[in-house]
Structures are given as structure tokens and as C-alpha cells.
PDB file of C-alpha atoms and ligand atoms in Angstrom:
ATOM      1  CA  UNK A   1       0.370  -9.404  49.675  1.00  0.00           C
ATOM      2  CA  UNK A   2       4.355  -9.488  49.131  1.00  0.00           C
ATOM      3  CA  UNK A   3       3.954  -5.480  49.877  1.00  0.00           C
ATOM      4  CA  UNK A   4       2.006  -5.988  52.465  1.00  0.00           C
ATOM      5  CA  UNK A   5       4.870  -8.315  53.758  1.00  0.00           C
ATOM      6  CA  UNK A   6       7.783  -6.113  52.977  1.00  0.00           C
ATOM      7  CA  UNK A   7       5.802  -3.323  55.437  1.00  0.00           C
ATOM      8  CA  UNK A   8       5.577  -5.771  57.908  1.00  0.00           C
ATOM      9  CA  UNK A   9       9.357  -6.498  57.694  1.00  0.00           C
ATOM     10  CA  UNK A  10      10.086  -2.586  58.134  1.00  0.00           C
ATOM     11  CA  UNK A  11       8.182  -2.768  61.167  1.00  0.00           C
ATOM     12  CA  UNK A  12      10.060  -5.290  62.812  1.00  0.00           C
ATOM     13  CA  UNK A  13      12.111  -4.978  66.166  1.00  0.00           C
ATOM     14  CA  UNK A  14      14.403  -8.067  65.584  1.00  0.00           C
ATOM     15  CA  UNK A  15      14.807  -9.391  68.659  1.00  0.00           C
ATOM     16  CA  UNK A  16      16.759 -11.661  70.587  1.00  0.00           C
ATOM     17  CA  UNK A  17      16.846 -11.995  74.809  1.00  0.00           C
ATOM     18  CA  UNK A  18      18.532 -15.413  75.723  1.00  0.00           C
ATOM     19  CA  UNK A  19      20.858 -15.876  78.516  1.00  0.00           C
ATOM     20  CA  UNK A  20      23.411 -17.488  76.045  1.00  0.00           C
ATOM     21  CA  UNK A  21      23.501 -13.651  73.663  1.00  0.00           C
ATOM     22  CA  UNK A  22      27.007 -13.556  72.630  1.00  0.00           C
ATOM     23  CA  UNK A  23      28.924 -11.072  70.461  1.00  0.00           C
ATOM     24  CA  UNK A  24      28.358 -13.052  67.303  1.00  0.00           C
ATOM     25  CA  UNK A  25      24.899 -13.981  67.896  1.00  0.00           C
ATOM     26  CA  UNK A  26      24.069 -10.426  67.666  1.00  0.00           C
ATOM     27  CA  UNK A  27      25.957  -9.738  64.863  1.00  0.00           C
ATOM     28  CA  UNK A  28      24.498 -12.245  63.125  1.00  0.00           C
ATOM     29  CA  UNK A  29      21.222 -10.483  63.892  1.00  0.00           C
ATOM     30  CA  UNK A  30      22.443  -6.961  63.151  1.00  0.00           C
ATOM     31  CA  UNK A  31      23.089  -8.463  59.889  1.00  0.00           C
ATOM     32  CA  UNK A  32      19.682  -9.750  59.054  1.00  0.00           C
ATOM     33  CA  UNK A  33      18.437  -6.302  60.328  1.00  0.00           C
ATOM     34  CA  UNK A  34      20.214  -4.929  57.645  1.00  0.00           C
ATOM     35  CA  UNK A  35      19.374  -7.855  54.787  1.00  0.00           C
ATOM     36  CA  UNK A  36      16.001  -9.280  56.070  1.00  0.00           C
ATOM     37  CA  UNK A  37      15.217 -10.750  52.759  1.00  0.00           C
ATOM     38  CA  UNK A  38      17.401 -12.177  50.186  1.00  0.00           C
ATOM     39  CA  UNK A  39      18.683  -9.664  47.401  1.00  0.00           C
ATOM     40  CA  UNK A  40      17.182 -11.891  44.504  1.00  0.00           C
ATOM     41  CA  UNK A  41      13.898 -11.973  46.037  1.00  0.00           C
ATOM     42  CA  UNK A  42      13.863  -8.269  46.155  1.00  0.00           C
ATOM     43  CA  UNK A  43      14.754  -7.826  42.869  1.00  0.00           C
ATOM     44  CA  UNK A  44      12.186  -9.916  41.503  1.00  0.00           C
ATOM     45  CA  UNK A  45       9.873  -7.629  43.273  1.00  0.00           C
ATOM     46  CA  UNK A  46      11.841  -4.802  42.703  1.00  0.00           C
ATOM     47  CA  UNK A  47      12.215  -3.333  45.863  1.00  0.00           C
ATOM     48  CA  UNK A  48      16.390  -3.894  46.387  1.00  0.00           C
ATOM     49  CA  UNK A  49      17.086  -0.259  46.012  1.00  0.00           C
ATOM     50  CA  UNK A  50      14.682   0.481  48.413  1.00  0.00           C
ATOM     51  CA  UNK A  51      17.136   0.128  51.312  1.00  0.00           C
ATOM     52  CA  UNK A  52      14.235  -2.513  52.840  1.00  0.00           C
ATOM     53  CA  UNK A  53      15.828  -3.066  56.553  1.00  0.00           C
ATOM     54  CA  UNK A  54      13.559  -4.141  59.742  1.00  0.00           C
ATOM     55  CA  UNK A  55      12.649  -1.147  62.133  1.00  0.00           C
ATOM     56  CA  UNK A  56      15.508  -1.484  64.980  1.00  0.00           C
ATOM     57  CA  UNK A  57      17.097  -4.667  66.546  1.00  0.00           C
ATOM     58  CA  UNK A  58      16.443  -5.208  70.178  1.00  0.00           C
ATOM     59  CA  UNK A  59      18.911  -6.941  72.624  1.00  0.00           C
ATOM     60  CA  UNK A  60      19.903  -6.783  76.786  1.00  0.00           C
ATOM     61  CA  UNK A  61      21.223  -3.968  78.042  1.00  0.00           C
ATOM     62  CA  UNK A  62      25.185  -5.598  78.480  1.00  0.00           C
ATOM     63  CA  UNK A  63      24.898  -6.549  74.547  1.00  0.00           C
ATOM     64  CA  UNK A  64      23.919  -3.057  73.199  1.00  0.00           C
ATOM     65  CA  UNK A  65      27.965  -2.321  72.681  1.00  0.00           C
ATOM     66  CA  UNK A  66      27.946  -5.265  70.316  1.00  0.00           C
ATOM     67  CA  UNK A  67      24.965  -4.344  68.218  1.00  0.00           C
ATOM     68  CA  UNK A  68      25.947  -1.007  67.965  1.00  0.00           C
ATOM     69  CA  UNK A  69      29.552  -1.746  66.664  1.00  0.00           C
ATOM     70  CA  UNK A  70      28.631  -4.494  64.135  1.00  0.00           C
ATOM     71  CA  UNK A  71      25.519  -2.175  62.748  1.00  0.00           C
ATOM     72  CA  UNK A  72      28.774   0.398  63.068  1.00  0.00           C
ATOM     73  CA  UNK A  73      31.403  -1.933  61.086  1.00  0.00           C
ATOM     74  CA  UNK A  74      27.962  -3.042  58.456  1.00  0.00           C
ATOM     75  CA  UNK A  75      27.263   0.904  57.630  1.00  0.00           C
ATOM     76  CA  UNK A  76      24.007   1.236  58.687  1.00  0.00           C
ATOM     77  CA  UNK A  77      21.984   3.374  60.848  1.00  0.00           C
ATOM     78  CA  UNK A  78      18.988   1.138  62.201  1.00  0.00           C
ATOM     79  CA  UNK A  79      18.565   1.830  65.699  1.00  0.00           C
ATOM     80  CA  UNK A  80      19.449  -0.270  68.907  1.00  0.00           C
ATOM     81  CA  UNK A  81      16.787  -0.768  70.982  1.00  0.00           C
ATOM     82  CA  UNK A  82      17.232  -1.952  74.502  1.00  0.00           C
ATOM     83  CA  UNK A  83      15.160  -3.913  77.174  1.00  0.00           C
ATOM     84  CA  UNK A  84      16.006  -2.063  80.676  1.00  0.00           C
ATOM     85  CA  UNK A  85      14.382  -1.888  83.999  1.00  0.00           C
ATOM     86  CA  UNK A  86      14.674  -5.017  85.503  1.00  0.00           C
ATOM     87  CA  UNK A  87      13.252  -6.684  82.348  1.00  0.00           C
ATOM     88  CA  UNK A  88      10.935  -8.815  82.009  1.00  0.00           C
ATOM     89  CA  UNK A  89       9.670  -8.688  85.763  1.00  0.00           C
ATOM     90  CA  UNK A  90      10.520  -5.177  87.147  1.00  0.00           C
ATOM     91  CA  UNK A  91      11.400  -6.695  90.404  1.00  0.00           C
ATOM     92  CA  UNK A  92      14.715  -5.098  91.004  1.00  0.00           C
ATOM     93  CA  UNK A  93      15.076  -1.026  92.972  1.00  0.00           C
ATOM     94  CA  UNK A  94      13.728   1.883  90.936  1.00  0.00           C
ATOM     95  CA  UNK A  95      17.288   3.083  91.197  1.00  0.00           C
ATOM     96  CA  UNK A  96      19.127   0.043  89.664  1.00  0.00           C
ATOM     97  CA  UNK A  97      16.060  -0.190  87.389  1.00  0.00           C
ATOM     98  CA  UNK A  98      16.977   3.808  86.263  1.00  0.00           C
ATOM     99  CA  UNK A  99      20.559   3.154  86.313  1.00  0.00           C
ATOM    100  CA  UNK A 100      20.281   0.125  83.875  1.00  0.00           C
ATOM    101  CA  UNK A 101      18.313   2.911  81.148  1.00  0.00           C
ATOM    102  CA  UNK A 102      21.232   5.320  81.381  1.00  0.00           C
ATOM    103  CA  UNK A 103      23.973   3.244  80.740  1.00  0.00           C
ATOM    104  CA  UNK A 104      22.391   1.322  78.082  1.00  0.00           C
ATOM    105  CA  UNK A 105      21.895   4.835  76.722  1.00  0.00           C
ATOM    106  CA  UNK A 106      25.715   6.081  77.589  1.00  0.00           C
ATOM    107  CA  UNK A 107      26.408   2.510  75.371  1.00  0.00           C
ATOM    108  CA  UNK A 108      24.217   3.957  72.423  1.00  0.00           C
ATOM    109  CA  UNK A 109      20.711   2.541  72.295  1.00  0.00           C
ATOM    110  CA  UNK A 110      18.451   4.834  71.157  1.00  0.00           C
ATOM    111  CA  UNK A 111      15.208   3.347  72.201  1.00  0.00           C
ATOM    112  CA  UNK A 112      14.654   1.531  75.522  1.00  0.00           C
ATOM    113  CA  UNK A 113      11.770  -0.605  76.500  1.00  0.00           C
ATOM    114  CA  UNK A 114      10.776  -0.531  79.975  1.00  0.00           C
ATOM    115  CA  UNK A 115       8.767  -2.671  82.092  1.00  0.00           C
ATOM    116  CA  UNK A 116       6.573  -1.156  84.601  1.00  0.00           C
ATOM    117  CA  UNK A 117       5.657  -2.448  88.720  1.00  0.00           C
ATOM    118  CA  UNK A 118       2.613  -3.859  88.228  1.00  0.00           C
ATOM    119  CA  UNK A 119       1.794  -4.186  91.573  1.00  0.00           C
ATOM    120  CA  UNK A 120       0.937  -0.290  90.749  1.00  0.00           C
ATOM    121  CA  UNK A 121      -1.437  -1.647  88.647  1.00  0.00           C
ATOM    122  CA  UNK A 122      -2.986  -3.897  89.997  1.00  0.00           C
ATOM    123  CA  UNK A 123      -3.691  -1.570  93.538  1.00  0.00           C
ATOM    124  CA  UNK A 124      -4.782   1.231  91.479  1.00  0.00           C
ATOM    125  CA  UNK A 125      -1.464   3.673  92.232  1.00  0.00           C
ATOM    126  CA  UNK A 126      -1.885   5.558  89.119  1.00  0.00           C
ATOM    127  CA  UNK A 127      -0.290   8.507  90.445  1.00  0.00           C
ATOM    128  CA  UNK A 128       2.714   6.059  91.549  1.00  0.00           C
ATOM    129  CA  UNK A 129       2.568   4.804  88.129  1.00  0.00           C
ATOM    130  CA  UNK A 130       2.698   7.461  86.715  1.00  0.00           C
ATOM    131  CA  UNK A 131       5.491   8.711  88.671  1.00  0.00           C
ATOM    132  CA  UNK A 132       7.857   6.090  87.678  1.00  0.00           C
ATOM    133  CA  UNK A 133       7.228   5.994  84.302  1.00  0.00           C
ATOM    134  CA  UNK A 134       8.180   9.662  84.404  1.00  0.00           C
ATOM    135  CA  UNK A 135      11.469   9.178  85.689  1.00  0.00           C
ATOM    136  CA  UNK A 136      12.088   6.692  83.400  1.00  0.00           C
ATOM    137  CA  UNK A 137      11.539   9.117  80.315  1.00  0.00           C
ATOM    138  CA  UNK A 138      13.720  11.405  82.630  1.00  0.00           C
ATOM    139  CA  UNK A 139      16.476   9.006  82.538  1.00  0.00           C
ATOM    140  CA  UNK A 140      16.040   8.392  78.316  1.00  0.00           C
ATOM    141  CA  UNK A 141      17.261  11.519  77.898  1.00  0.00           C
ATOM    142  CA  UNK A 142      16.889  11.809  73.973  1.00  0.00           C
ATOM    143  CA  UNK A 143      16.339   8.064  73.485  1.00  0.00           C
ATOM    144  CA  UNK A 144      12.455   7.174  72.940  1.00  0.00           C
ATOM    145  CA  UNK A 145      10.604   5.308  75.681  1.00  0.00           C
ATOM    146  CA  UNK A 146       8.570   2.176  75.033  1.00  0.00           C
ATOM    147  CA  UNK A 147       6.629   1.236  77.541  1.00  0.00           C
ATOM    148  CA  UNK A 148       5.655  -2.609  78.247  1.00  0.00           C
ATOM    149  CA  UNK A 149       2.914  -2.954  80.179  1.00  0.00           C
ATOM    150  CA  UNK A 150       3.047  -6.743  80.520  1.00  0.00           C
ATOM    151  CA  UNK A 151      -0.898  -6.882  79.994  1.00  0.00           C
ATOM    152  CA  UNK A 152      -0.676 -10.489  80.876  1.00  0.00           C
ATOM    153  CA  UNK A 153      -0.467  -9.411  83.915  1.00  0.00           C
ATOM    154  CA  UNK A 154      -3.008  -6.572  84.690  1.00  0.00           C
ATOM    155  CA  UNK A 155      -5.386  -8.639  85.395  1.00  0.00           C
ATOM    156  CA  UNK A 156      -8.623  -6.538  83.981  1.00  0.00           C
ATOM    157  CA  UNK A 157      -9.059  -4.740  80.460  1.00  0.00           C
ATOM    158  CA  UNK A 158      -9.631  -1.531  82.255  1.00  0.00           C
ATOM    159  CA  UNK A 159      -6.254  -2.134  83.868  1.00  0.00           C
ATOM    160  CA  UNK A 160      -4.842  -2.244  80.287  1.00  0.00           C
ATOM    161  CA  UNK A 161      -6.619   1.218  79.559  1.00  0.00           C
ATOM    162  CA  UNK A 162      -5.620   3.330  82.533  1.00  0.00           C
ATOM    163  CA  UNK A 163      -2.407   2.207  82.402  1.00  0.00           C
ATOM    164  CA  UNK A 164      -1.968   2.539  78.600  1.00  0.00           C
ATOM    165  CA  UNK A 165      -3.300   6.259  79.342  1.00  0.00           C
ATOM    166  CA  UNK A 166      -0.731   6.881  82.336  1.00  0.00           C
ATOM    167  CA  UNK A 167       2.155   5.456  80.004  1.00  0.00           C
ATOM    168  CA  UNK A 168       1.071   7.766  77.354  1.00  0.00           C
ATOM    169  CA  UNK A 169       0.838  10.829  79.797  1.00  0.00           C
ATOM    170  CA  UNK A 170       4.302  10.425  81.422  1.00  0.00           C
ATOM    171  CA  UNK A 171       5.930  10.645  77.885  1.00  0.00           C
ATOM    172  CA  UNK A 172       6.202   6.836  76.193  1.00  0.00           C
ATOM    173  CA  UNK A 173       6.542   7.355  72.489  1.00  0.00           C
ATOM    174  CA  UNK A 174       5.385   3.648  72.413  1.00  0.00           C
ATOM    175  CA  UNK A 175       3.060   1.495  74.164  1.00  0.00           C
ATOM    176  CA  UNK A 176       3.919  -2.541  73.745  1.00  0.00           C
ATOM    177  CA  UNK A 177       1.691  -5.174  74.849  1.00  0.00           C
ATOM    178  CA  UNK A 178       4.483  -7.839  76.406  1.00  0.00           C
ATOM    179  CA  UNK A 179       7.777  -8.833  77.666  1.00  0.00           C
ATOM    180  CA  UNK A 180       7.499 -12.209  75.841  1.00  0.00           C
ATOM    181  CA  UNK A 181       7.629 -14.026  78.913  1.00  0.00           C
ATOM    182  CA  UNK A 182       4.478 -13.698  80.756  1.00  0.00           C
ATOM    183  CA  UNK A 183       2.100 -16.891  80.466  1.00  0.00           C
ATOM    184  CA  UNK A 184      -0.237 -14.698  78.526  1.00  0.00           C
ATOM    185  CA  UNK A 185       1.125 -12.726  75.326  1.00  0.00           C
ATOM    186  CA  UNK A 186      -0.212 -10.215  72.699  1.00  0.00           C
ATOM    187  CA  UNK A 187      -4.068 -10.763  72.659  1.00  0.00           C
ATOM    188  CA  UNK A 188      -6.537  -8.958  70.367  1.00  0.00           C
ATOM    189  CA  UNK A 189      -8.611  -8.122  73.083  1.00  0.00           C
ATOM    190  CA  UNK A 190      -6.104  -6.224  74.913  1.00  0.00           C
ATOM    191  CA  UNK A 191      -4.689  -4.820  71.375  1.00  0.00           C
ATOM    192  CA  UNK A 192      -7.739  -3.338  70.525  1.00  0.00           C
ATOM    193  CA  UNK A 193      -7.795  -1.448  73.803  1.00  0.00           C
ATOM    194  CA  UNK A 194      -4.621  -0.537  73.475  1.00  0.00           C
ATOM    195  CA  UNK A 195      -5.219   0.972  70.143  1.00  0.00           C
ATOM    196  CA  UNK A 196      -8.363   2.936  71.295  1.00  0.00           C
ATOM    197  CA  UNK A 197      -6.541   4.324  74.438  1.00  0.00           C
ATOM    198  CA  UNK A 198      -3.957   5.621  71.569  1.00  0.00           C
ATOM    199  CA  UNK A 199      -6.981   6.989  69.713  1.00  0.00           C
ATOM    200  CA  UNK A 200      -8.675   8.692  72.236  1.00  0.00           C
ATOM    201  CA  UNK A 201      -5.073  10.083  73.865  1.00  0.00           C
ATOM    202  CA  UNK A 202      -4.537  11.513  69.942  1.00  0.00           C
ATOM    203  CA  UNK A 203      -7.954  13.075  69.887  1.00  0.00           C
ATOM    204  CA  UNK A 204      -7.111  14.996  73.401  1.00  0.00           C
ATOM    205  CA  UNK A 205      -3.835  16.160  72.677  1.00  0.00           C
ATOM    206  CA  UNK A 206      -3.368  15.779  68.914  1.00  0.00           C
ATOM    207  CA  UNK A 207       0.188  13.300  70.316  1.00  0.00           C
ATOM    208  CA  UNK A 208       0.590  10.194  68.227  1.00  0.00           C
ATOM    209  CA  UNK A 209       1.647   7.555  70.256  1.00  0.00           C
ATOM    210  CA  UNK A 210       2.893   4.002  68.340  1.00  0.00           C
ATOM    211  CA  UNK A 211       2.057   0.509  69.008  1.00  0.00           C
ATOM    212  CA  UNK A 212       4.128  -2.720  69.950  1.00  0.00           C
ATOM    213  CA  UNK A 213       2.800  -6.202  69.935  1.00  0.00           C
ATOM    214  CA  UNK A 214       5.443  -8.643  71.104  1.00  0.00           C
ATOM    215  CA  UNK A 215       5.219 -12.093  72.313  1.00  0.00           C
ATOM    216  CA  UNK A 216       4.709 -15.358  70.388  1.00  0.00           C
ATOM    217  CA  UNK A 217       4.163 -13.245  67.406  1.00  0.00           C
ATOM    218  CA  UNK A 218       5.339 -15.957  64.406  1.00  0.00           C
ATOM    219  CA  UNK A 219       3.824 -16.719  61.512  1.00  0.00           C
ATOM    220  CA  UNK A 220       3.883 -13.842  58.262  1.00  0.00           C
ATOM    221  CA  UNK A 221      -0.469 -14.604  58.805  1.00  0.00           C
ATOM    222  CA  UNK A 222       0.323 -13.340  62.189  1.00  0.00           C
ATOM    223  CA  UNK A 223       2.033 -10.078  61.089  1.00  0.00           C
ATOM    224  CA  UNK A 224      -0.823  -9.292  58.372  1.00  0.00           C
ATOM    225  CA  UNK A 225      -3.449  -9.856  60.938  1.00  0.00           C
ATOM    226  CA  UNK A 226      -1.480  -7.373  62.559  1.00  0.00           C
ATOM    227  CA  UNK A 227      -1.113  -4.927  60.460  1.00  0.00           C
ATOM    228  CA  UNK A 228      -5.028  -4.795  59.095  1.00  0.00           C
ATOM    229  CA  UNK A 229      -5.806  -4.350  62.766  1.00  0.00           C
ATOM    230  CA  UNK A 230      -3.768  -1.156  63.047  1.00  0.00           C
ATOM    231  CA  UNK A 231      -5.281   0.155  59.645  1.00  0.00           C
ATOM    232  CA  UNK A 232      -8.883  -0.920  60.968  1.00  0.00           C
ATOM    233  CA  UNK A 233      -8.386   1.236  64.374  1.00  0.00           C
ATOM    234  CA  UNK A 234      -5.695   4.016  63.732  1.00  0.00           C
ATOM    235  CA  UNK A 235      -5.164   4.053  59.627  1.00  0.00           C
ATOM    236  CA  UNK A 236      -2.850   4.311  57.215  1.00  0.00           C
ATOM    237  CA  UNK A 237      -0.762   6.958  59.264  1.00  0.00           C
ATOM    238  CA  UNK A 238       0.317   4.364  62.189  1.00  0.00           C
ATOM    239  CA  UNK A 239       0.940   1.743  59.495  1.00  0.00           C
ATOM    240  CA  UNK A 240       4.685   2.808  59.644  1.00  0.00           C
ATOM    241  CA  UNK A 241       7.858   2.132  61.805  1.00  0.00           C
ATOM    242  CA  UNK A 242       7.926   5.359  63.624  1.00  0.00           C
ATOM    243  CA  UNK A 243       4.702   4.569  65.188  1.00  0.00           C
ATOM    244  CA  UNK A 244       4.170   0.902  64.646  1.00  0.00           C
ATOM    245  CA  UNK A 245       6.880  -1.575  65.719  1.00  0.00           C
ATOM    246  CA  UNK A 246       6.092  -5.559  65.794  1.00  0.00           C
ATOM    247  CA  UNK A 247       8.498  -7.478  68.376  1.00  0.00           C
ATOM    248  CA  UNK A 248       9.752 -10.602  67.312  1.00  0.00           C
ATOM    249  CA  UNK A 249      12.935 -13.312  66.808  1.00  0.00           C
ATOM    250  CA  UNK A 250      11.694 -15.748  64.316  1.00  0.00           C
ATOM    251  CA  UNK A 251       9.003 -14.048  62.711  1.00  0.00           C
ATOM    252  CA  UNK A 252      10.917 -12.895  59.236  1.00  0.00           C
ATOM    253  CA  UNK A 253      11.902 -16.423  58.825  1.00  0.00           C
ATOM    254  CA  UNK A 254       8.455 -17.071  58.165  1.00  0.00           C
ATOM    255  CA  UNK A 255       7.791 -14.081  56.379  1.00  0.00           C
ATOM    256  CA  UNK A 256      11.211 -14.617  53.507  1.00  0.00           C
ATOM    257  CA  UNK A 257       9.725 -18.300  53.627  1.00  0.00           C
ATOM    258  CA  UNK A 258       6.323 -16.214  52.231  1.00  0.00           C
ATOM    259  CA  UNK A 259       8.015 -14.187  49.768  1.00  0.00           C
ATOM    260  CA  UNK A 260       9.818 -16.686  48.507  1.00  0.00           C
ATOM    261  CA  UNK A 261       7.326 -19.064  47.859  1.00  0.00           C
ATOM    262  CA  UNK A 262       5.283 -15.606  46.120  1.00  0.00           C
ATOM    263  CA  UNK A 263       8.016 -14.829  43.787  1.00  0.00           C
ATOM    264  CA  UNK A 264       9.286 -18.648  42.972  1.00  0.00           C
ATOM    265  CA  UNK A 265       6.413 -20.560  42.954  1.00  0.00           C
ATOM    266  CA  UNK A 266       7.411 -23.019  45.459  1.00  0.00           C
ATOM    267  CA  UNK A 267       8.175 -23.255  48.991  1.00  0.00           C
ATOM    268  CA  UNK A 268      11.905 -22.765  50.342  1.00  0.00           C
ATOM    269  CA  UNK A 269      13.674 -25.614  51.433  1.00  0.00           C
ATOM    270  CA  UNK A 270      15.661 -25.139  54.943  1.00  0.00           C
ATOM    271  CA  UNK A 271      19.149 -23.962  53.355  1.00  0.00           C
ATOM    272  CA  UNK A 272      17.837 -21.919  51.370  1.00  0.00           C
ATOM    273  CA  UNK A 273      17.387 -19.223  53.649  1.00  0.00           C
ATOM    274  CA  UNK A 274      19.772 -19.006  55.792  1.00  0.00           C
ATOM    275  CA  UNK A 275      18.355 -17.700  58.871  1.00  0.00           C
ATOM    276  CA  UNK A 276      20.418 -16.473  62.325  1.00  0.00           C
TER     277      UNK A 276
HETATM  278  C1  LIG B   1       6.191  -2.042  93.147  1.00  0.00           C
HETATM  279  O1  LIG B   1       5.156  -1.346  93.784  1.00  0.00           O
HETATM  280  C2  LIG B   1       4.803  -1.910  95.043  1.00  0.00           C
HETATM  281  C3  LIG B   1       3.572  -1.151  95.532  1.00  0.00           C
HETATM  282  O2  LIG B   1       3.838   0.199  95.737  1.00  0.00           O
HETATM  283  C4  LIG B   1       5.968  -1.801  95.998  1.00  0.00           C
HETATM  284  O3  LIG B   1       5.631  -2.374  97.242  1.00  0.00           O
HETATM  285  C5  LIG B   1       7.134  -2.567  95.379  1.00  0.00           C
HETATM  286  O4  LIG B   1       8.284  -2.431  96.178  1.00  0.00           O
HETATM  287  C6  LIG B   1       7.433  -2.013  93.999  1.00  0.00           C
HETATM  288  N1  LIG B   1       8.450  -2.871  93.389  1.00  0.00           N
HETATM  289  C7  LIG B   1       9.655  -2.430  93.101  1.00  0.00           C
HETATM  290  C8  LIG B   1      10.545  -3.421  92.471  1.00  0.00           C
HETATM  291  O5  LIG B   1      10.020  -1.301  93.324  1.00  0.00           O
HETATM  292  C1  LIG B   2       4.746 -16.044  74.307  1.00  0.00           C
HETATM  293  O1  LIG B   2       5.830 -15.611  73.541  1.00  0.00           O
HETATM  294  C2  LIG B   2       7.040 -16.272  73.826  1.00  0.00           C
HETATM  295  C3  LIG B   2       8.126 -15.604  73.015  1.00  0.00           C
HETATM  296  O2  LIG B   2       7.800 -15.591  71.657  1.00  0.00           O
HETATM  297  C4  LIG B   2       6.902 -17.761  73.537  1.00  0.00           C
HETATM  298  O3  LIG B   2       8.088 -18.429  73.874  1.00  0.00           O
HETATM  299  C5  LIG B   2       5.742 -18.314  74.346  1.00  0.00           C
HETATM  300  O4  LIG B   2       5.524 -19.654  73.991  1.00  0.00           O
HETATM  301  C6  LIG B   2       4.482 -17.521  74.084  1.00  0.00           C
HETATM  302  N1  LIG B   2       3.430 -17.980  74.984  1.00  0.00           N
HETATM  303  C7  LIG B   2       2.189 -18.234  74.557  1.00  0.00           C
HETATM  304  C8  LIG B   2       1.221 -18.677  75.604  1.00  0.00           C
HETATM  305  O5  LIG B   2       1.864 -18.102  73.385  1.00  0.00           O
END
């Protein structure tokens, strides 16, 4: 189980989206991107020279300059990931919205998640859709596209699919279920279609495409559930960061709480993992 917890850690886009993001607060996160689980606790499973860091960190747009100097000034290459696009509602002009990717970009994020109309959706403009999705890949450049399709809000499971396929045919290297703010977050139901739109759009043009569940996604159950799904529908291949990313904030508080309890015995008590 405690490897099957460390995997889940790798996978991680440690995440944090408040209003009240300062400098500090993301350095505090960059750091526990780089040291998600205490060095003694890795030892006793002997995985501390195994460079175990979560998959990215993932921050606004006008904080990307602060993760990417303190991951700078910490000597360590895990990637900034940004939010862009009007996030979490897409209700801002397509060319704000594609402005917002390239400077996070020009600021050095090297993945962006983007949050599609879903008015598109949910009037069947697929070819609009898809259209928009396009330019945002455009406007990426180099950095990879994940695509949220806010499936709390698509209102049908075939919505989910089509527009799962579209994201995957304009270019998104990911699809991700959520912003983390819609009333509705990642559900199995919509994962699994998800995952077999990502199936099927492998088996007709041999492209792997990864997967990102976000929203409400807590407890280390949570992230094993999680990861036994992906085996279950996609195997062993997806089970890694470059094609399976899990977004959360508190998550791998829960999960060192888990490892630390499977390596002493007991159960941690609050200061003893110090969390940001
Ligand atoms: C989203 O798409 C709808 C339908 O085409 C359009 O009316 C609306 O202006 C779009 N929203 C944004 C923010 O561009
Ligand atoms: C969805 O996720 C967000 C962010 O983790 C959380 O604040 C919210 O309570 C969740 N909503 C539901 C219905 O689980």
C-alpha cells in the first residue's frame, strides 16, 4: 500500500487557487512539491534517494513568477502548471482568455489548464468547440494543454464524451474532470467516460492522452480508488505522471498522515507533520 501511496504522491498537481496566494504561500508549497513526505519516513521505506517529488505545482496565472523562482532558488525542476482562461468560469473574451495563456507562458509555466465555454457544450457547437480549444493549444506554444471540461456542468454523459473527444482532437495532452469550484466535482461516472473516450481516441490514432481528476479529491482512500480505476480502464502505462495527474491542495496531508502511521505504527499527531 505505502507504494501504492508514494505513486499517488508523484502524481500529484499540488495545488493552491485562493484569492489571498501570496509569495510565501507558494513557496511554502513549492517546497512541499519538492519534500512531500518527511525524509525519515522515506528512509524507513527506502525510497529517499529516489528523488520522490509530486508531479507539478499548480497556481494563478499572476503567481507563476513566484513558483517558478522559489522551485528556481530550491534546485528543482518540477514543472509550474497554470490555471488560464478565465478560470474557473470561462466567462471573460476569447482574446483576454488567450492572452492570459501566453503570458503565464512568457512567466514560465509549462503546463496550462484551460477551461472551456460551455455554453458550446451544452448547444452542441462542437465545431466552435473545437475551434477554441485549438487556439488555445496555438497560444501554449511548447507548454502542454490540459483541458478542464468542468463536467459538472455539461449537463449529460454524452456531453462529457464528445467533448472529451473534441478536447483530445484539438491537441490537449490532458483531459481533467473539474475546476474545483463547480457544485458538482470529480464523479466516477463521468471518470469512467472520460477514461473510455481516452481509450477509444488511443485505439484511433495510437495518441495517449492523460487523465486529471480534481475537485474535493482528499483522503489517501480517495487517491487509491483513483489510481485502481486508471489501472482497471487504461493499465499500468497511464499509471504515471506524464499521463496521469491527480489535482489537489490537502490531499498529501492525508496521504504522509498514511505513511506515517504504515511505517510507525501509530497515527501522527498534528505537529508532527508540518503541513503548508
Ligand atoms: C460562449 O459561447 C457562447 C455560444 O456561442 C457565446 O454566446 C458566448 O459569448 C461565449 N462566451 C465567451 C466568454 O466567449
Ligand atoms: C469540490 O471540491 C472543492 C475543492 O476541493 C471543495 O471545496 C468542494 O467542497 C467540493 N464540492 C463537493 C460537492 O464535493
Amino acid at each position: 500500500m505505502a507504494a501504492w501511496l508514494l505513486k499517488a504522491v508523484t502524481c500529484i498537481d499540488l495545488t493552491t487557487l485562493s484569492g489571498d496566494d501570496t509569495a510565501s504561500n507558494i513557496q511554502r508549497l513549492c517546497y512541499k512539491a519538492k519534500y512531500p513526505i518527511r525524509e525519515d519516513l522515506l528512509k524507513a521505506l527506502n525510497m529517499h534517494d529516489k528523488g520522490v517529488t509530486t508531479a507539478a505545482v499548480c497556481v494563478y496565472p499572476a503567481r507563476v513568477c513566484d513558483a517558478v523562482r522559489a522551485l528556481k532558488a530550491a534546485g528543482c525542476d518540477i514543472p509550474v502548471a497554470s490555471v488560464a482562461t478565465g478560470f474557473p468560469a470561462a466567462q471573460t473574451h476569447l482574446k483576454t482568455r488567450l492572452e492570459e495563456i501566453r503570458l503565464a507562458v512568457e512567466d514560465g509555466a509549462t503546463e496550462i489548464d484551460v477551461v472551456i465555454n460551455r455554453t458550446l457544450v451544452l448547444t452542441g457547437q462542437w465545431k466552435a468547440l473545437y475551434d477554441e480549444i485549438r487556439q488555445f493549444r496555438k497560444a501554449c506554444g511548447e507548454a502542454h494543454l490540459k483541458t478542464i471540461l468542468a463536467t459538472g456542468e455539461l449537463g449529460s454523459l454524452t456531453n462529457v464524451y464528445k467533448a472529451s473527444m473534441i478536447a483530445m482532437m484539438a491537441g490537449s495532452d490532458f483531459i481533467k474532470t473539474s475546476t474545483g469550484k463547480e457544485t458538482v466535482n470529480a464523479t466516477f461516472p463521468v471518470a469512467i467516460v472520460m477514461l473510455r473516450a481516452i481509450r477509444d481516441f488511443f485505439w484511433k490514432t495510437g495518441n495517449k492522452v492523460g487523465f486529471k481528476p480534481a475537485g474535493g479529491i482528499r483522503s489517501a482512500k480517495d487517491s487509491l480508488v483513483w489510481l485502481s480505476l486508471i489501472k482497471e480502464e487504461l493499465g499500468d502505462e497511464w499509471m504515471k505522471p506524464e499521463l496521469f495527474r491527480i489535482g489537489a491542495s490537502t490531499l498529501l496531508a492525508d496521504i504522509e498522515r498514511q505513511i506515517y502511521h504504515h511505517v510507525t505504527g501509530r497515527y501522527a499527531a498534528y505537529h508532527d507533520l508540518p503541513m503548508s
